[in-house]
Amino acid sequence: DWSVQQRAKKLSKYVDGQFYATDFYSKRALAIQDSCIFGTGALQIFRDEKEIKAERVFIDELTVDENEALYGEVKTLYRTKHIHVDVLKAMFPDKAAQIEIAASPEESEWATGSAKTRTQMLKVVESWKLPSKKGAKDGKHAIVLSNVELFSEPYNRMRFPFVFWRWGVRPIGFWGQGVAEQLTGIQ
């Protein structure tokens, strides 16, 4: 009826507004370009406070168990990202002391050539384990450093908070095949 049509139009406007607010279409274009080059491109969709956000994900930040991914589907996904110490402290103020310990010079010195440089960037791993079946309570979402769990919650959704694009689908495995790899034999 007419009232349902009006609600649907308003909902469509809201969704269009969210795509615009998150700059989804330009980020999607970059993720599709990544899929052409690397085989797989990804965007992460998440909520920050009360806002919906979309973030391009460099595919090398994502890890899956290759044995689990043999048939193309996975139940566990890891994202490894380097985040500045001050940003982490602002995100997790109750864990500031433990973040500071993780940022000690011994942990944060990276070899670059013959010299070592200090960095304020920490390796953060965010992981998702999907429930084993619909309604199961064994799913989990966590954010960790090498020495501390920053965040942990049950995860009940049956999919990851990512949108994936694959240029070419491989017969086995989770990752796609890019144009460069497909053209290797022709070169």
mmCIF file with all atom_site columns, C-alpha atoms in Angstrom:
data_model
loop_
_atom_site.group_PDB
_atom_site.id
_atom_site.type_symbol
_atom_site.label_atom_id
_atom_site.label_alt_id
_atom_site.label_comp_id
_atom_site.label_asym_id
_atom_site.label_entity_id
_atom_site.label_seq_id
_atom_site.pdbx_PDB_ins_code
_atom_site.Cartn_x
_atom_site.Cartn_y
_atom_site.Cartn_z
_atom_site.occupancy
_atom_site.B_iso_or_equiv
_atom_site.pdbx_formal_charge
_atom_site.auth_seq_id
_atom_site.auth_comp_id
_atom_site.auth_asym_id
_atom_site.auth_atom_id
_atom_site.pdbx_PDB_model_num
ATOM 1   C CA . ASP A 1 1   ? 0.000  0.000   0.000   1.00 0.00 ? 1   ASP A CA 1
ATOM 2   C CA . TRP A 1 2   ? 0.926  3.665   -0.140  1.00 0.00 ? 2   TRP A CA 1
ATOM 3   C CA . SER A 1 3   ? 2.369  3.933   3.397   1.00 0.00 ? 3   SER A CA 1
ATOM 4   C CA . VAL A 1 4   ? 4.686  0.956   2.809   1.00 0.00 ? 4   VAL A CA 1
ATOM 5   C CA . GLN A 1 5   ? 5.845  2.522   -0.466  1.00 0.00 ? 5   GLN A CA 1
ATOM 6   C CA . GLN A 1 6   ? 6.635  5.779   1.349   1.00 0.00 ? 6   GLN A CA 1
ATOM 7   C CA . ARG A 1 7   ? 8.591  3.915   4.037   1.00 0.00 ? 7   ARG A CA 1
ATOM 8   C CA . ALA A 1 8   ? 10.524 2.038   1.341   1.00 0.00 ? 8   ALA A CA 1
ATOM 9   C CA . LYS A 1 9   ? 11.401 5.313   -0.426  1.00 0.00 ? 9   LYS A CA 1
ATOM 10  C CA . LYS A 1 10  ? 12.613 6.852   2.839   1.00 0.00 ? 10  LYS A CA 1
ATOM 11  C CA . LEU A 1 11  ? 14.643 3.737   3.616   1.00 0.00 ? 11  LEU A CA 1
ATOM 12  C CA . SER A 1 12  ? 16.210 3.874   0.151   1.00 0.00 ? 12  SER A CA 1
ATOM 13  C CA . LYS A 1 13  ? 17.146 7.531   0.748   1.00 0.00 ? 13  LYS A CA 1
ATOM 14  C CA . TYR A 1 14  ? 18.688 6.579   4.096   1.00 0.00 ? 14  TYR A CA 1
ATOM 15  C CA . VAL A 1 15  ? 20.762 3.785   2.554   1.00 0.00 ? 15  VAL A CA 1
ATOM 16  C CA . ASP A 1 16  ? 21.890 6.100   -0.272  1.00 0.00 ? 16  ASP A CA 1
ATOM 17  C CA . GLY A 1 17  ? 22.860 8.668   2.364   1.00 0.00 ? 17  GLY A CA 1
ATOM 18  C CA . GLN A 1 18  ? 24.911 6.078   4.254   1.00 0.00 ? 18  GLN A CA 1
ATOM 19  C CA . PHE A 1 19  ? 26.751 5.133   1.054   1.00 0.00 ? 19  PHE A CA 1
ATOM 20  C CA . TYR A 1 20  ? 27.489 8.829   0.491   1.00 0.00 ? 20  TYR A CA 1
ATOM 21  C CA . ALA A 1 21  ? 28.494 9.498   4.127   1.00 0.00 ? 21  ALA A CA 1
ATOM 22  C CA . THR A 1 22  ? 30.940 6.574   4.191   1.00 0.00 ? 22  THR A CA 1
ATOM 23  C CA . ASP A 1 23  ? 32.370 7.462   0.740   1.00 0.00 ? 23  ASP A CA 1
ATOM 24  C CA . PHE A 1 24  ? 31.565 3.860   -0.116  1.00 0.00 ? 24  PHE A CA 1
ATOM 25  C CA . TYR A 1 25  ? 31.681 4.158   -3.905  1.00 0.00 ? 25  TYR A CA 1
ATOM 26  C CA . SER A 1 26  ? 35.217 5.595   -4.128  1.00 0.00 ? 26  SER A CA 1
ATOM 27  C CA . LYS A 1 27  ? 36.479 3.072   -1.568  1.00 0.00 ? 27  LYS A CA 1
ATOM 28  C CA . ARG A 1 28  ? 34.740 0.306   -3.499  1.00 0.00 ? 28  ARG A CA 1
ATOM 29  C CA . ALA A 1 29  ? 36.557 1.419   -6.670  1.00 0.00 ? 29  ALA A CA 1
ATOM 30  C CA . LEU A 1 30  ? 39.899 1.046   -4.859  1.00 0.00 ? 30  LEU A CA 1
ATOM 31  C CA . ALA A 1 31  ? 38.923 -2.393  -3.549  1.00 0.00 ? 31  ALA A CA 1
ATOM 32  C CA . ILE A 1 32  ? 37.930 -3.495  -7.046  1.00 0.00 ? 32  ILE A CA 1
ATOM 33  C CA . GLN A 1 33  ? 41.270 -2.192  -8.333  1.00 0.00 ? 33  GLN A CA 1
ATOM 34  C CA . ASP A 1 34  ? 42.970 -4.238  -5.590  1.00 0.00 ? 34  ASP A CA 1
ATOM 35  C CA . SER A 1 35  ? 41.097 -7.317  -6.807  1.00 0.00 ? 35  SER A CA 1
ATOM 36  C CA . CYS A 1 36  ? 42.426 -6.748  -10.331 1.00 0.00 ? 36  CYS A CA 1
ATOM 37  C CA . ILE A 1 37  ? 45.998 -6.423  -9.096  1.00 0.00 ? 37  ILE A CA 1
ATOM 38  C CA . PHE A 1 38  ? 46.145 -8.830  -6.142  1.00 0.00 ? 38  PHE A CA 1
ATOM 39  C CA . GLY A 1 39  ? 43.204 -11.109 -6.903  1.00 0.00 ? 39  GLY A CA 1
ATOM 40  C CA . THR A 1 40  ? 41.106 -10.059 -3.904  1.00 0.00 ? 40  THR A CA 1
ATOM 41  C CA . GLY A 1 41  ? 39.967 -6.643  -2.695  1.00 0.00 ? 41  GLY A CA 1
ATOM 42  C CA . ALA A 1 42  ? 38.129 -5.896  0.535   1.00 0.00 ? 42  ALA A CA 1
ATOM 43  C CA . LEU A 1 43  ? 36.210 -3.249  2.442   1.00 0.00 ? 43  LEU A CA 1
ATOM 44  C CA . GLN A 1 44  ? 35.492 -3.520  6.138   1.00 0.00 ? 44  GLN A CA 1
ATOM 45  C CA . ILE A 1 45  ? 32.094 -2.223  7.265   1.00 0.00 ? 45  ILE A CA 1
ATOM 46  C CA . PHE A 1 46  ? 31.846 -1.345  10.957  1.00 0.00 ? 46  PHE A CA 1
ATOM 47  C CA . ARG A 1 47  ? 30.219 0.962   13.470  1.00 0.00 ? 47  ARG A CA 1
ATOM 48  C CA . ASP A 1 48  ? 32.254 3.696   15.166  1.00 0.00 ? 48  ASP A CA 1
ATOM 49  C CA . GLU A 1 49  ? 30.227 5.118   18.019  1.00 0.00 ? 49  GLU A CA 1
ATOM 50  C CA . LYS A 1 50  ? 26.857 5.535   16.260  1.00 0.00 ? 50  LYS A CA 1
ATOM 51  C CA . GLU A 1 51  ? 28.189 6.029   12.736  1.00 0.00 ? 51  GLU A CA 1
ATOM 52  C CA . ILE A 1 52  ? 28.554 3.401   10.025  1.00 0.00 ? 52  ILE A CA 1
ATOM 53  C CA . LYS A 1 53  ? 32.047 3.397   8.517   1.00 0.00 ? 53  LYS A CA 1
ATOM 54  C CA . ALA A 1 54  ? 33.658 1.739   5.514   1.00 0.00 ? 54  ALA A CA 1
ATOM 55  C CA . GLU A 1 55  ? 37.416 1.210   5.290   1.00 0.00 ? 55  GLU A CA 1
ATOM 56  C CA . ARG A 1 56  ? 39.523 -0.117  2.447   1.00 0.00 ? 56  ARG A CA 1
ATOM 57  C CA . VAL A 1 57  ? 41.572 -3.060  3.633   1.00 0.00 ? 57  VAL A CA 1
ATOM 58  C CA . PHE A 1 58  ? 44.931 -3.926  2.117   1.00 0.00 ? 58  PHE A CA 1
ATOM 59  C CA . ILE A 1 59  ? 44.591 -7.607  1.365   1.00 0.00 ? 59  ILE A CA 1
ATOM 60  C CA . ASP A 1 60  ? 47.967 -8.438  2.951   1.00 0.00 ? 60  ASP A CA 1
ATOM 61  C CA . GLU A 1 61  ? 46.456 -7.405  6.307   1.00 0.00 ? 61  GLU A CA 1
ATOM 62  C CA . LEU A 1 62  ? 44.037 -10.348 6.165   1.00 0.00 ? 62  LEU A CA 1
ATOM 63  C CA . THR A 1 63  ? 44.962 -13.916 7.062   1.00 0.00 ? 63  THR A CA 1
ATOM 64  C CA . VAL A 1 64  ? 43.034 -17.171 6.923   1.00 0.00 ? 64  VAL A CA 1
ATOM 65  C CA . ASP A 1 65  ? 43.993 -20.752 7.717   1.00 0.00 ? 65  ASP A CA 1
ATOM 66  C CA . GLU A 1 66  ? 44.823 -22.232 4.297   1.00 0.00 ? 66  GLU A CA 1
ATOM 67  C CA . ASN A 1 67  ? 43.645 -25.707 5.357   1.00 0.00 ? 67  ASN A CA 1
ATOM 68  C CA . GLU A 1 68  ? 40.294 -24.346 6.485   1.00 0.00 ? 68  GLU A CA 1
ATOM 69  C CA . ALA A 1 69  ? 40.044 -22.255 3.285   1.00 0.00 ? 69  ALA A CA 1
ATOM 70  C CA . LEU A 1 70  ? 40.617 -25.188 0.933   1.00 0.00 ? 70  LEU A CA 1
ATOM 71  C CA . TYR A 1 71  ? 36.979 -25.172 -0.254  1.00 0.00 ? 71  TYR A CA 1
ATOM 72  C CA . GLY A 1 72  ? 36.711 -21.374 -0.338  1.00 0.00 ? 72  GLY A CA 1
ATOM 73  C CA . GLU A 1 73  ? 34.813 -20.803 2.915   1.00 0.00 ? 73  GLU A CA 1
ATOM 74  C CA . VAL A 1 74  ? 36.387 -19.921 6.258   1.00 0.00 ? 74  VAL A CA 1
ATOM 75  C CA . LYS A 1 75  ? 35.082 -19.596 9.798   1.00 0.00 ? 75  LYS A CA 1
ATOM 76  C CA . THR A 1 76  ? 38.031 -17.590 11.177  1.00 0.00 ? 76  THR A CA 1
ATOM 77  C CA . LEU A 1 77  ? 39.561 -14.398 9.785   1.00 0.00 ? 77  LEU A CA 1
ATOM 78  C CA . TYR A 1 78  ? 42.424 -12.277 11.140  1.00 0.00 ? 78  TYR A CA 1
ATOM 79  C CA . ARG A 1 79  ? 43.298 -8.680  10.318  1.00 0.00 ? 79  ARG A CA 1
ATOM 80  C CA . THR A 1 80  ? 46.762 -7.464  11.315  1.00 0.00 ? 80  THR A CA 1
ATOM 81  C CA . LYS A 1 81  ? 47.268 -3.707  11.303  1.00 0.00 ? 81  LYS A CA 1
ATOM 82  C CA . HIS A 1 82  ? 49.850 -1.314  12.723  1.00 0.00 ? 82  HIS A CA 1
ATOM 83  C CA . ILE A 1 83  ? 48.264 1.441   14.834  1.00 0.00 ? 83  ILE A CA 1
ATOM 84  C CA . HIS A 1 84  ? 49.958 4.333   16.648  1.00 0.00 ? 84  HIS A CA 1
ATOM 85  C CA . VAL A 1 85  ? 50.281 3.972   20.420  1.00 0.00 ? 85  VAL A CA 1
ATOM 86  C CA . ASP A 1 86  ? 48.397 7.214   21.125  1.00 0.00 ? 86  ASP A CA 1
ATOM 87  C CA . VAL A 1 87  ? 45.479 6.146   18.924  1.00 0.00 ? 87  VAL A CA 1
ATOM 88  C CA . LEU A 1 88  ? 45.296 2.816   20.760  1.00 0.00 ? 88  LEU A CA 1
ATOM 89  C CA . LYS A 1 89  ? 45.327 4.552   24.137  1.00 0.00 ? 89  LYS A CA 1
ATOM 90  C CA . ALA A 1 90  ? 42.446 6.771   23.006  1.00 0.00 ? 90  ALA A CA 1
ATOM 91  C CA . MET A 1 91  ? 40.524 3.732   21.737  1.00 0.00 ? 91  MET A CA 1
ATOM 92  C CA . PHE A 1 92  ? 41.138 1.673   24.894  1.00 0.00 ? 92  PHE A CA 1
ATOM 93  C CA . PRO A 1 93  ? 41.791 4.114   27.782  1.00 0.00 ? 93  PRO A CA 1
ATOM 94  C CA . ASP A 1 94  ? 41.309 1.410   30.428  1.00 0.00 ? 94  ASP A CA 1
ATOM 95  C CA . LYS A 1 95  ? 44.206 -0.565  28.873  1.00 0.00 ? 95  LYS A CA 1
ATOM 96  C CA . ALA A 1 96  ? 46.611 2.417   28.530  1.00 0.00 ? 96  ALA A CA 1
ATOM 97  C CA . ALA A 1 97  ? 49.200 1.017   30.970  1.00 0.00 ? 97  ALA A CA 1
ATOM 98  C CA . GLN A 1 98  ? 49.361 -2.324  29.168  1.00 0.00 ? 98  GLN A CA 1
ATOM 99  C CA . ILE A 1 99  ? 49.574 -0.557  25.792  1.00 0.00 ? 99  ILE A CA 1
ATOM 100 C CA . GLU A 1 100 ? 52.489 1.483   27.140  1.00 0.00 ? 100 GLU A CA 1
ATOM 101 C CA . ILE A 1 101 ? 54.285 -1.730  28.156  1.00 0.00 ? 101 ILE A CA 1
ATOM 102 C CA . ALA A 1 102 ? 53.731 -3.115  24.660  1.00 0.00 ? 102 ALA A CA 1
ATOM 103 C CA . ALA A 1 103 ? 55.269 0.077   23.263  1.00 0.00 ? 103 ALA A CA 1
ATOM 104 C CA . SER A 1 104 ? 58.512 -0.378  25.193  1.00 0.00 ? 104 SER A CA 1
ATOM 105 C CA . PRO A 1 105 ? 61.697 0.151   23.119  1.00 0.00 ? 105 PRO A CA 1
ATOM 106 C CA . GLU A 1 106 ? 62.526 -3.557  23.112  1.00 0.00 ? 106 GLU A CA 1
ATOM 107 C CA . GLU A 1 107 ? 59.181 -4.371  21.480  1.00 0.00 ? 107 GLU A CA 1
ATOM 108 C CA . SER A 1 108 ? 59.061 -1.437  19.071  1.00 0.00 ? 108 SER A CA 1
ATOM 109 C CA . GLU A 1 109 ? 62.552 -1.399  17.563  1.00 0.00 ? 109 GLU A CA 1
ATOM 110 C CA . TRP A 1 110 ? 62.471 -2.501  13.963  1.00 0.00 ? 110 TRP A CA 1
ATOM 111 C CA . ALA A 1 111 ? 65.584 -3.314  11.967  1.00 0.00 ? 111 ALA A CA 1
ATOM 112 C CA . THR A 1 112 ? 65.905 -1.105  8.900   1.00 0.00 ? 112 THR A CA 1
ATOM 113 C CA . GLY A 1 113 ? 69.100 -1.926  7.082   1.00 0.00 ? 113 GLY A CA 1
ATOM 114 C CA . SER A 1 114 ? 71.979 -1.763  9.531   1.00 0.00 ? 114 SER A CA 1
ATOM 115 C CA . ALA A 1 115 ? 70.301 0.724   11.892  1.00 0.00 ? 115 ALA A CA 1
ATOM 116 C CA . LYS A 1 116 ? 67.413 0.233   14.273  1.00 0.00 ? 116 LYS A CA 1
ATOM 117 C CA . THR A 1 117 ? 64.694 2.828   14.485  1.00 0.00 ? 117 THR A CA 1
ATOM 118 C CA . ARG A 1 118 ? 62.099 3.339   17.154  1.00 0.00 ? 118 ARG A CA 1
ATOM 119 C CA . THR A 1 119 ? 58.472 3.417   16.185  1.00 0.00 ? 119 THR A CA 1
ATOM 120 C CA . GLN A 1 120 ? 55.312 4.232   18.032  1.00 0.00 ? 120 GLN A CA 1
ATOM 121 C CA . MET A 1 121 ? 53.322 1.838   15.865  1.00 0.00 ? 121 MET A CA 1
ATOM 122 C CA . LEU A 1 122 ? 52.095 -1.404  17.410  1.00 0.00 ? 122 LEU A CA 1
ATOM 123 C CA . LYS A 1 123 ? 50.963 -4.560  15.648  1.00 0.00 ? 123 LYS A CA 1
ATOM 124 C CA . VAL A 1 124 ? 47.283 -5.091  16.462  1.00 0.00 ? 124 VAL A CA 1
ATOM 125 C CA . VAL A 1 125 ? 45.443 -8.265  15.501  1.00 0.00 ? 125 VAL A CA 1
ATOM 126 C CA . GLU A 1 126 ? 41.665 -8.227  15.182  1.00 0.00 ? 126 GLU A CA 1
ATOM 127 C CA . SER A 1 127 ? 40.006 -11.587 14.721  1.00 0.00 ? 127 SER A CA 1
ATOM 128 C CA . TRP A 1 128 ? 36.565 -12.968 14.043  1.00 0.00 ? 128 TRP A CA 1
ATOM 129 C CA . LYS A 1 129 ? 35.433 -16.540 14.599  1.00 0.00 ? 129 LYS A CA 1
ATOM 130 C CA . LEU A 1 130 ? 32.025 -17.242 13.115  1.00 0.00 ? 130 LEU A CA 1
ATOM 131 C CA . PRO A 1 131 ? 29.593 -19.396 15.069  1.00 0.00 ? 131 PRO A CA 1
ATOM 132 C CA . SER A 1 132 ? 29.785 -23.080 14.138  1.00 0.00 ? 132 SER A CA 1
ATOM 133 C CA . LYS A 1 133 ? 26.102 -23.005 13.151  1.00 0.00 ? 133 LYS A CA 1
ATOM 134 C CA . LYS A 1 134 ? 23.181 -20.590 13.282  1.00 0.00 ? 134 LYS A CA 1
ATOM 135 C CA . GLY A 1 135 ? 22.198 -19.944 16.888  1.00 0.00 ? 135 GLY A CA 1
ATOM 136 C CA . ALA A 1 136 ? 25.456 -21.347 18.327  1.00 0.00 ? 136 ALA A CA 1
ATOM 137 C CA . LYS A 1 137 ? 27.118 -19.239 21.005  1.00 0.00 ? 137 LYS A CA 1
ATOM 138 C CA . ASP A 1 138 ? 30.744 -20.093 20.081  1.00 0.00 ? 138 ASP A CA 1
ATOM 139 C CA . GLY A 1 139 ? 31.500 -17.091 17.823  1.00 0.00 ? 139 GLY A CA 1
ATOM 140 C CA . LYS A 1 140 ? 33.991 -14.472 19.009  1.00 0.00 ? 140 LYS A CA 1
ATOM 141 C CA . HIS A 1 141 ? 35.423 -11.083 18.020  1.00 0.00 ? 141 HIS A CA 1
ATOM 142 C CA . ALA A 1 142 ? 38.656 -9.930  19.667  1.00 0.00 ? 142 ALA A CA 1
ATOM 143 C CA . ILE A 1 143 ? 41.345 -7.250  19.356  1.00 0.00 ? 143 ILE A CA 1
ATOM 144 C CA . VAL A 1 144 ? 44.752 -8.103  20.825  1.00 0.00 ? 144 VAL A CA 1
ATOM 145 C CA . LEU A 1 145 ? 48.356 -6.980  21.110  1.00 0.00 ? 145 LEU A CA 1
ATOM 146 C CA . SER A 1 146 ? 51.214 -9.388  21.682  1.00 0.00 ? 146 SER A CA 1
ATOM 147 C CA . ASN A 1 147 ? 50.776 -9.120  25.452  1.00 0.00 ? 147 ASN A CA 1
ATOM 148 C CA . VAL A 1 148 ? 47.180 -8.049  26.118  1.00 0.00 ? 148 VAL A CA 1
ATOM 149 C CA . GLU A 1 149 ? 43.598 -8.556  25.018  1.00 0.00 ? 149 GLU A CA 1
ATOM 150 C CA . LEU A 1 150 ? 42.218 -5.092  24.303  1.00 0.00 ? 150 LEU A CA 1
ATOM 151 C CA . PHE A 1 151 ? 38.676 -6.119  23.455  1.00 0.00 ? 151 PHE A CA 1
ATOM 152 C CA . SER A 1 152 ? 36.614 -9.279  23.314  1.00 0.00 ? 152 SER A CA 1
ATOM 153 C CA . GLU A 1 153 ? 32.937 -9.973  22.695  1.00 0.00 ? 153 GLU A CA 1
ATOM 154 C CA . PRO A 1 154 ? 30.693 -12.796 21.517  1.00 0.00 ? 154 PRO A CA 1
ATOM 155 C CA . TYR A 1 155 ? 30.129 -12.745 17.761  1.00 0.00 ? 155 TYR A CA 1
ATOM 156 C CA . ASN A 1 156 ? 26.782 -14.103 16.590  1.00 0.00 ? 156 ASN A CA 1
ATOM 157 C CA . ARG A 1 157 ? 26.697 -13.078 12.929  1.00 0.00 ? 157 ARG A CA 1
ATOM 158 C CA . MET A 1 158 ? 27.150 -15.757 10.296  1.00 0.00 ? 158 MET A CA 1
ATOM 159 C CA . ARG A 1 159 ? 29.376 -13.551 8.105   1.00 0.00 ? 159 ARG A CA 1
ATOM 160 C CA . PHE A 1 160 ? 32.443 -11.360 8.463   1.00 0.00 ? 160 PHE A CA 1
ATOM 161 C CA . PRO A 1 161 ? 32.142 -7.541  8.490   1.00 0.00 ? 161 PRO A CA 1
ATOM 162 C CA . PHE A 1 162 ? 33.876 -7.382  5.093   1.00 0.00 ? 162 PHE A CA 1
ATOM 163 C CA . VAL A 1 163 ? 32.813 -7.086  1.489   1.00 0.00 ? 163 VAL A CA 1
ATOM 164 C CA . PHE A 1 164 ? 35.148 -9.053  -0.824  1.00 0.00 ? 164 PHE A CA 1
ATOM 165 C CA . TRP A 1 165 ? 35.757 -8.690  -4.559  1.00 0.00 ? 165 TRP A CA 1
ATOM 166 C CA . ARG A 1 166 ? 37.652 -11.353 -6.498  1.00 0.00 ? 166 ARG A CA 1
ATOM 167 C CA . TRP A 1 167 ? 38.839 -10.743 -10.045 1.00 0.00 ? 167 TRP A CA 1
ATOM 168 C CA . GLY A 1 168 ? 39.208 -14.425 -10.841 1.00 0.00 ? 168 GLY A CA 1
ATOM 169 C CA . VAL A 1 169 ? 37.948 -17.273 -8.705  1.00 0.00 ? 169 VAL A CA 1
ATOM 170 C CA . ARG A 1 170 ? 40.403 -20.095 -8.046  1.00 0.00 ? 170 ARG A CA 1
ATOM 171 C CA . PRO A 1 171 ? 39.207 -23.691 -7.969  1.00 0.00 ? 171 PRO A CA 1
ATOM 172 C CA . ILE A 1 172 ? 40.521 -24.032 -4.411  1.00 0.00 ? 172 ILE A CA 1
ATOM 173 C CA . GLY A 1 173 ? 41.262 -21.610 -1.609  1.00 0.00 ? 173 GLY A CA 1
ATOM 174 C CA . PHE A 1 174 ? 39.840 -18.364 -0.284  1.00 0.00 ? 174 PHE A CA 1
ATOM 175 C CA . TRP A 1 175 ? 41.846 -15.810 -2.280  1.00 0.00 ? 175 TRP A CA 1
ATOM 176 C CA . GLY A 1 176 ? 41.133 -14.672 -5.823  1.00 0.00 ? 176 GLY A CA 1
ATOM 177 C CA . GLN A 1 177 ? 43.457 -14.532 -8.827  1.00 0.00 ? 177 GLN A CA 1
ATOM 178 C CA . GLY A 1 178 ? 44.479 -11.128 -10.208 1.00 0.00 ? 178 GLY A CA 1
ATOM 179 C CA . VAL A 1 179 ? 44.954 -10.022 -13.801 1.00 0.00 ? 179 VAL A CA 1
ATOM 180 C CA . ALA A 1 180 ? 48.738 -9.914  -13.444 1.00 0.00 ? 180 ALA A CA 1
ATOM 181 C CA . GLU A 1 181 ? 48.838 -13.545 -12.389 1.00 0.00 ? 181 GLU A CA 1
ATOM 182 C CA . GLN A 1 182 ? 46.456 -14.551 -15.164 1.00 0.00 ? 182 GLN A CA 1
ATOM 183 C CA . LEU A 1 183 ? 48.677 -12.854 -17.757 1.00 0.00 ? 183 LEU A CA 1
ATOM 184 C CA . THR A 1 184 ? 51.934 -14.404 -16.530 1.00 0.00 ? 184 THR A CA 1
ATOM 185 C CA . GLY A 1 185 ? 51.902 -17.141 -19.172 1.00 0.00 ? 185 GLY A CA 1
ATOM 186 C CA . ILE A 1 186 ? 51.203 -14.684 -21.990 1.00 0.00 ? 186 ILE A CA 1
ATOM 187 C CA . GLN A 1 187 ? 54.166 -12.477 -21.050 1.00 0.00 ? 187 GLN A CA 1
#
